[in-house]
mmCIF file of C-alpha atoms in Angstrom:
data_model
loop_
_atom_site.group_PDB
_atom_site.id
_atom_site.type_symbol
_atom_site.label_atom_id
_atom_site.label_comp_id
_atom_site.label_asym_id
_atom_site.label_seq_id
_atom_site.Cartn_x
_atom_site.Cartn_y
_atom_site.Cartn_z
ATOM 1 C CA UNK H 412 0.000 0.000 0.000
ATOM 2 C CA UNK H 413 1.715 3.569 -1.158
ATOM 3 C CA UNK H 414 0.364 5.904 1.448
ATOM 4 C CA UNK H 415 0.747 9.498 0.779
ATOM 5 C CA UNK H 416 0.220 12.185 3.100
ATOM 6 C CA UNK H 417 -1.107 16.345 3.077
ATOM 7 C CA UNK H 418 0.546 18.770 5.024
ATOM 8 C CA UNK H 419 -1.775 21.825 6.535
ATOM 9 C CA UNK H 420 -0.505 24.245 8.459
ATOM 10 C CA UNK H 421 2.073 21.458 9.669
ATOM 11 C CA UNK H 422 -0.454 19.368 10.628
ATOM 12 C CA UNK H 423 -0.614 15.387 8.804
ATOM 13 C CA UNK H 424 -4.296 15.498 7.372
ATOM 14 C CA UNK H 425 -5.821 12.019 7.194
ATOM 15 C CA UNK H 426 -7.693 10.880 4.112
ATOM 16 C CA UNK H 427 -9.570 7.895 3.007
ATOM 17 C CA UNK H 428 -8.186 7.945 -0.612
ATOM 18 C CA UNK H 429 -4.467 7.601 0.684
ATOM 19 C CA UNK H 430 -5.224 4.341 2.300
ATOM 20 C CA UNK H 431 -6.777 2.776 -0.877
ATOM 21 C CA UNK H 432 -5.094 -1.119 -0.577
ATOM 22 C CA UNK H 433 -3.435 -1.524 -4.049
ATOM 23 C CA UNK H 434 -5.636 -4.393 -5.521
ATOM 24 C CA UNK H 435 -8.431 -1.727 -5.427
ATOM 25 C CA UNK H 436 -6.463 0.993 -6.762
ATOM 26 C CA UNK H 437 -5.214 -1.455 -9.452
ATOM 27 C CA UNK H 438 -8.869 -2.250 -10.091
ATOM 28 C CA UNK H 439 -10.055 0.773 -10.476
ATOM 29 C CA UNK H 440 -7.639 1.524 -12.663
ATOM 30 C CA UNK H 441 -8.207 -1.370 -14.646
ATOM 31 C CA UNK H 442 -9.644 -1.842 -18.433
ATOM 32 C CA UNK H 443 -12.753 -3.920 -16.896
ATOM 33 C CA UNK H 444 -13.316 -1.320 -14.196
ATOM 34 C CA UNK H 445 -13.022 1.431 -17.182
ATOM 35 C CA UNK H 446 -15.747 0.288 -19.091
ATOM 36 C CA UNK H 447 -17.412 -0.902 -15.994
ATOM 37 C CA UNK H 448 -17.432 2.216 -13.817
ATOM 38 C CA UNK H 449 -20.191 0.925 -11.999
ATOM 39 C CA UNK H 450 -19.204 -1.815 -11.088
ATOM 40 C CA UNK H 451 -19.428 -2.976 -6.916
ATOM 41 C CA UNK H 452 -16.165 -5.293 -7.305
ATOM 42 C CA UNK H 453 -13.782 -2.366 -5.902
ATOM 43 C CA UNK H 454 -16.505 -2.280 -2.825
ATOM 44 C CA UNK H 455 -16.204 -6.120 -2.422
ATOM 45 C CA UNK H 456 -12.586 -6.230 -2.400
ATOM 46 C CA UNK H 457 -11.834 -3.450 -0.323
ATOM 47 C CA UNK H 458 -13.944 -5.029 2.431
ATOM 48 C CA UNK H 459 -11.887 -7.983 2.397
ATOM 49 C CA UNK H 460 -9.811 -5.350 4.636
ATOM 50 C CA UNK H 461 -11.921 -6.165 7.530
ATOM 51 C CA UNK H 462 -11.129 -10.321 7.354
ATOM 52 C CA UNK H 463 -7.548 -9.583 7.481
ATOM 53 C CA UNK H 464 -6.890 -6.746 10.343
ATOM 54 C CA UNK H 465 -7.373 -8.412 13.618
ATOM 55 C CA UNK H 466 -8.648 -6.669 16.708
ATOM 56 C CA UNK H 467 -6.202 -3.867 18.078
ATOM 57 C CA UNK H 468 -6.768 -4.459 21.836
ATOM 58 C CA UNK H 469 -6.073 -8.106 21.434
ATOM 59 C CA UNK H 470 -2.772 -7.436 19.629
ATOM 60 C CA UNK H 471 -1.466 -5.135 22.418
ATOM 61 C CA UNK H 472 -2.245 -7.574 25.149
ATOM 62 C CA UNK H 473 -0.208 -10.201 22.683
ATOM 63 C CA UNK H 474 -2.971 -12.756 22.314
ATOM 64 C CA UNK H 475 -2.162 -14.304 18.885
ATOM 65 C CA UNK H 476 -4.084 -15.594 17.087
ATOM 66 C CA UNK H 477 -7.098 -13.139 17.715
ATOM 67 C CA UNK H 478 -10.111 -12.652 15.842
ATOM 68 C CA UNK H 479 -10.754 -10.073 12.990
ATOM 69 C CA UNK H 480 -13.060 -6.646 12.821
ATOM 70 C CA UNK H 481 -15.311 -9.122 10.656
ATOM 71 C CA UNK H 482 -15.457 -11.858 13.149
ATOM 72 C CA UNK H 483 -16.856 -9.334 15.611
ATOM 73 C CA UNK H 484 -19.298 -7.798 13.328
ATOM 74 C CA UNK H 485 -20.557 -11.344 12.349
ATOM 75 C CA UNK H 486 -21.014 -11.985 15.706
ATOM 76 C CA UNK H 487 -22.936 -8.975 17.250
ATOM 77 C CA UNK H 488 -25.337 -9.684 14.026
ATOM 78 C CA UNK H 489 -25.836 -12.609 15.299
ATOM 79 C CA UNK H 490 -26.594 -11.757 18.860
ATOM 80 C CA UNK H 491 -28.796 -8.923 17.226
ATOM 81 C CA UNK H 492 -31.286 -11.609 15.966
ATOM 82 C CA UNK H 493 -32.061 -13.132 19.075
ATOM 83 C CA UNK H 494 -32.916 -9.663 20.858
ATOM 84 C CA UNK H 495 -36.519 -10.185 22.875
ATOM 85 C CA UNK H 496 -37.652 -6.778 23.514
ATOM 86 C CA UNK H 497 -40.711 -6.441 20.944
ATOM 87 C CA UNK H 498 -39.860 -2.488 20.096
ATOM 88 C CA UNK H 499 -36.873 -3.181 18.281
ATOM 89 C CA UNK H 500 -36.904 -3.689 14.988
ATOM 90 C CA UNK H 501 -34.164 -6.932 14.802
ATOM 91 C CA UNK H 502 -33.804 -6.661 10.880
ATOM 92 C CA UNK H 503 -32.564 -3.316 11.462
ATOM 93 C CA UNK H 504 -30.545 -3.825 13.948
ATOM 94 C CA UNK H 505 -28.846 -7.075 12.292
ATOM 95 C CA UNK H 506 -27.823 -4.327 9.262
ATOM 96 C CA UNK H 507 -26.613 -2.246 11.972
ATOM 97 C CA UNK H 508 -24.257 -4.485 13.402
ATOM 98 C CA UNK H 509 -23.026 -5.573 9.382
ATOM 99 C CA UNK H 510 -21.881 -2.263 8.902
ATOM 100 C CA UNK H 511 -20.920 -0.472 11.968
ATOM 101 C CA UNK H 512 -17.188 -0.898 11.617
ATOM 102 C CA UNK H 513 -16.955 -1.370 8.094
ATOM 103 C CA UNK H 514 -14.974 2.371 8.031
ATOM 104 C CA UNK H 515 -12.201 0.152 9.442
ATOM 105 C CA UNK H 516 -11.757 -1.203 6.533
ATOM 106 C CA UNK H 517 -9.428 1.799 5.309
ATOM 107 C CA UNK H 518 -9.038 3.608 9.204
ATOM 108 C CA UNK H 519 -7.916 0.078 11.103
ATOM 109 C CA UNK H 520 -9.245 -0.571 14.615
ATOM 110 C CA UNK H 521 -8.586 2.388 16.771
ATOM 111 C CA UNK H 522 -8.926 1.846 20.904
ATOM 112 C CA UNK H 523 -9.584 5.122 23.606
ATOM 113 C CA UNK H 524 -6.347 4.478 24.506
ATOM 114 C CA UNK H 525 -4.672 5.223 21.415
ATOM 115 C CA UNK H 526 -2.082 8.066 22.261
ATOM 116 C CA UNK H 527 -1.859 9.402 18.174
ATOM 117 C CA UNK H 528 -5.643 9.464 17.419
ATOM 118 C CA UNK H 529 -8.497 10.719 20.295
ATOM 119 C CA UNK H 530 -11.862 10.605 20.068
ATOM 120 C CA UNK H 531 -12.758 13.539 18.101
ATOM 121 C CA UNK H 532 -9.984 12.424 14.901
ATOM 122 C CA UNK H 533 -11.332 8.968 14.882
ATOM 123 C CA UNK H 534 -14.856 9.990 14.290
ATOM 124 C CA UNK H 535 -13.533 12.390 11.859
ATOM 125 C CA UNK H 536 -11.655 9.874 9.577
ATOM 126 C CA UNK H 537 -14.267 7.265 10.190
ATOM 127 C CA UNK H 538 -16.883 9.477 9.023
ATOM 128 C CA UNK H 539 -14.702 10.822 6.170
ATOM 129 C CA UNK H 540 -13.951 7.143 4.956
ATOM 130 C CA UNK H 541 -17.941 5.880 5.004
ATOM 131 C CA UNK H 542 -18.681 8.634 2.783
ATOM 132 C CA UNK H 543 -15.841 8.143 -0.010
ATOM 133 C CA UNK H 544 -17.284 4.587 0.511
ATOM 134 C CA UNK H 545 -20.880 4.807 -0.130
ATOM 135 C CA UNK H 546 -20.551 8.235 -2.173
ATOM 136 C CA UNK H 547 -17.765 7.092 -4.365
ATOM 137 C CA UNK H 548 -17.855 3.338 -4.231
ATOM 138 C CA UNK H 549 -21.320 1.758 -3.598
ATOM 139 C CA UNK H 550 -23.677 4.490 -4.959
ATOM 140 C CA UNK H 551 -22.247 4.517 -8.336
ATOM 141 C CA UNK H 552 -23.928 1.160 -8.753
ATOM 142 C CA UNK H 553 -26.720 0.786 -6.022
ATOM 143 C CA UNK H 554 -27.322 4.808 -4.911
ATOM 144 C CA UNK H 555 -30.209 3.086 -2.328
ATOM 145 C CA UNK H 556 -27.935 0.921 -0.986
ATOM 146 C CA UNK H 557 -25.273 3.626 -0.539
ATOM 147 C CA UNK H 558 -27.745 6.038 1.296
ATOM 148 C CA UNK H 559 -29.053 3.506 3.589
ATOM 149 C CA UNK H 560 -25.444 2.187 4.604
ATOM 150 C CA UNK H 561 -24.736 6.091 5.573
ATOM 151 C CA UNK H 562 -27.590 6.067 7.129
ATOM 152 C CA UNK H 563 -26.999 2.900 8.981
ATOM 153 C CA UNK H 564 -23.797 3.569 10.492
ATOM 154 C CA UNK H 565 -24.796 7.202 11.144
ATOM 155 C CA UNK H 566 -27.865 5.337 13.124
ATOM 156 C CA UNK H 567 -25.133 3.717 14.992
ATOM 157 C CA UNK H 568 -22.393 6.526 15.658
ATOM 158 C CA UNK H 569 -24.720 8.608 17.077
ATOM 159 C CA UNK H 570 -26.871 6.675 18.634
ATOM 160 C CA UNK H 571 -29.871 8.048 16.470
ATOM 161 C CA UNK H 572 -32.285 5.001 17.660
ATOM 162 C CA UNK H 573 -33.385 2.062 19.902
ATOM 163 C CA UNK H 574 -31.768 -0.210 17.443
ATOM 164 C CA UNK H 575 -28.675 2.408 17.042
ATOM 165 C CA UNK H 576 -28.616 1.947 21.281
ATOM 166 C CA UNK H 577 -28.661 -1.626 21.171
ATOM 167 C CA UNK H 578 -26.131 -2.337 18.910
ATOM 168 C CA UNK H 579 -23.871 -0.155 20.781
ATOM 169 C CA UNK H 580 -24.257 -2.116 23.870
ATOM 170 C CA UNK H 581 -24.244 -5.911 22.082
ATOM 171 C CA UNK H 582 -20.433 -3.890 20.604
ATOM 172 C CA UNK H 583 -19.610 -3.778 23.999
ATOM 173 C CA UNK H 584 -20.741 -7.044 25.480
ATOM 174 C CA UNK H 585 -19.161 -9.036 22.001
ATOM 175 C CA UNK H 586 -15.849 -7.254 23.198
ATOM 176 C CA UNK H 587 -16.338 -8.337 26.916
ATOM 177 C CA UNK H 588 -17.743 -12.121 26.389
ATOM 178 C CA UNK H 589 -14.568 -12.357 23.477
ATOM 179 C CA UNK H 590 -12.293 -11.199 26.597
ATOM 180 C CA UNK H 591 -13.600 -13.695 28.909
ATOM 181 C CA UNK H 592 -13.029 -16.332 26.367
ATOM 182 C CA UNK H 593 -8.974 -15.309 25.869
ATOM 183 C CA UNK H 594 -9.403 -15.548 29.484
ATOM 184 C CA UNK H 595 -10.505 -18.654 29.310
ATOM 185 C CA UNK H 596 -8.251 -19.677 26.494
ATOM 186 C CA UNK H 597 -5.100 -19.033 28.261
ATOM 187 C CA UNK H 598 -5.998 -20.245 31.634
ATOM 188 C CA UNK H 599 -6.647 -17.178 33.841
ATOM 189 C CA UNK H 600 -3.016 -16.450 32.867
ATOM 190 C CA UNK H 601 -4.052 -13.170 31.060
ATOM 191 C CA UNK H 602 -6.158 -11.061 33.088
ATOM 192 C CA UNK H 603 -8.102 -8.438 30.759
ATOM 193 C CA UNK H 604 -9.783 -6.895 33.935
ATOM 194 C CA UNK H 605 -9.606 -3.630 32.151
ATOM 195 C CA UNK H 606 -11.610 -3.782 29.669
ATOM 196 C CA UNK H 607 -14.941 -4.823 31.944
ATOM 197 C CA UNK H 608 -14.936 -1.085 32.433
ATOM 198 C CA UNK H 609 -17.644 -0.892 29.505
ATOM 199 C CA UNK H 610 -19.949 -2.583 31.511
ATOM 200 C CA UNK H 611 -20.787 0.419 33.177
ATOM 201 C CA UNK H 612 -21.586 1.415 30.060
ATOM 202 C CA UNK H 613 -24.164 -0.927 28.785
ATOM 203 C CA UNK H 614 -27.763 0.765 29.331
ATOM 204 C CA UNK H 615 -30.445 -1.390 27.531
ATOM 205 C CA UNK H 616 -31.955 -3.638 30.011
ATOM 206 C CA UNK H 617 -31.885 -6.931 27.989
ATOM 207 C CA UNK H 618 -28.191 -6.123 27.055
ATOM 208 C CA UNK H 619 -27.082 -5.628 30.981
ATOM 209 C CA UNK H 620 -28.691 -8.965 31.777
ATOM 210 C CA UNK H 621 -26.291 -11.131 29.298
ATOM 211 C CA UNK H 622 -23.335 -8.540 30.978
ATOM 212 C CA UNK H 623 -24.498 -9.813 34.165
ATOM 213 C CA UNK H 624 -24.460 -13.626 33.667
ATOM 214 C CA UNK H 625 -21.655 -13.195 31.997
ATOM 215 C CA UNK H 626 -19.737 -11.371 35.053
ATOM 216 C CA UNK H 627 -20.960 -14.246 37.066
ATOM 217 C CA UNK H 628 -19.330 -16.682 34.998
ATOM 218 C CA UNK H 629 -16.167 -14.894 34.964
ATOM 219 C CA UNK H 630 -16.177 -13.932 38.514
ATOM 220 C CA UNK H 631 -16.509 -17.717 39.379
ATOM 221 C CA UNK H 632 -13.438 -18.450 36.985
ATOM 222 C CA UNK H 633 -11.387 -16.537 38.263
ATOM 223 C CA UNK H 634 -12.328 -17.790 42.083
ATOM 224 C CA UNK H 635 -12.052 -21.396 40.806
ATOM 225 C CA UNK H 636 -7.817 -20.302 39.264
ATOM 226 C CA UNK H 637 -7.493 -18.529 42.837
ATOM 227 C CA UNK H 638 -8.157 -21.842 44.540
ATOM 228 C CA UNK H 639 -5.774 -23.885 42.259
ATOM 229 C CA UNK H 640 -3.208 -21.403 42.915
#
């Protein structure tokens, strides 16, 4: 990938189009792509990004393997189907969860803690890559699609909905039940005690009662390594 960077007033401005992996570039550029310029192959391949780059918080806590933005999205869809409360709209919420990270494709998997990128950048690039996505990628062939996919992560980001709430909180109980696993994995050896701070942050009723089991579970774990220790 040849990444290229623009200076303003000394300051690095990030942009989507630098971060273009080279088998999209190379198809766009193509003779198919040409006299296809509609064509959602570009879209398809650069999403292939999200199968590949694996989870930043597992990578600095050195669990290898560890799973990829995809497998978490796949997941949390999953979860999203089985959601009880009768006001949410589960179809919605299942596209939701599909797309919610799909900016990561071309930003990576930023964490809070990252001490180059806060809060405010992140939302900034994120938001600058979905809409060279659906504006210059998707919409060309499926304008529809393209506006509901902005309007689906948008839904998500700010929290614009029930369903926009709820997939926030099955984000952070995917990331917590996935910690308890590498927990789990590695014998109470790795202690990821940090990251149960987002339970605090879970608000959805339904949402906090798979948190709580879940806490339970772990809590007795952890007794049971204390005791063989």
């Amino acid at each position: 990938m040849t990444i290229t960077q623009k200076e303003n007033n000394n300051n690095t401005i990030w942009d989507p189009k630098d971060h273009i992996p080279d088998a999209v570039t190379d198809f766009l550029l193509s003779a198919f792509s040409t006299a296809n310029k509609n064509s959602p192959l570009p879209f398809f391949t650069l999403v292939q990004q999200l199968k590949l780059q694996k989870r930043t918080g597992w990578l600095d806590f050195q669990i290898i393997p560890c799973e990829s933005i995809a497998d978490h999205m796949y997941r949390m869809s999953l979860m999203t189907m089985i959601i009880k409360d009768p006001l949410v709209n589960r179809d919605r919420c299942v596209k939701i969860a599909l797309i919610h990270d799909i900016a990561e494709s071309l930003v990576g998997d930023i964490t809070p803690i990252d001490p180059f990128v806060n809060k405010v950048e992140k939302h900034r690039r994120e938001l600058a890559t979905i809409e060279h996505l659906c504006k210059e990628l998707i919409s060309p062939y499926n304008e529809k699609a393209g506006n509901e996919i902005m309007e689906y992560w948008l839904e998500y980001e700010e929290v614009r909905t029930l369903e926009g709430r709820y997939v926030k909180d099955i984000d952070k109980f995917e990331m917590l039940l996935q910690c308890f696993e590498f927990e789990k994995q590695y014998n109470g050896e790795k202690n990821l005690q940090e990251f149960f701070t987002a339970v605090d942050l879970i608000k959805t009723e339904e949402v906090k009662s798979w948190t709580d089991d879940l806490v339970k579970q772990r809590n007795q774990f952890f007794a049971n390594v204390s005791k063989r220790s």
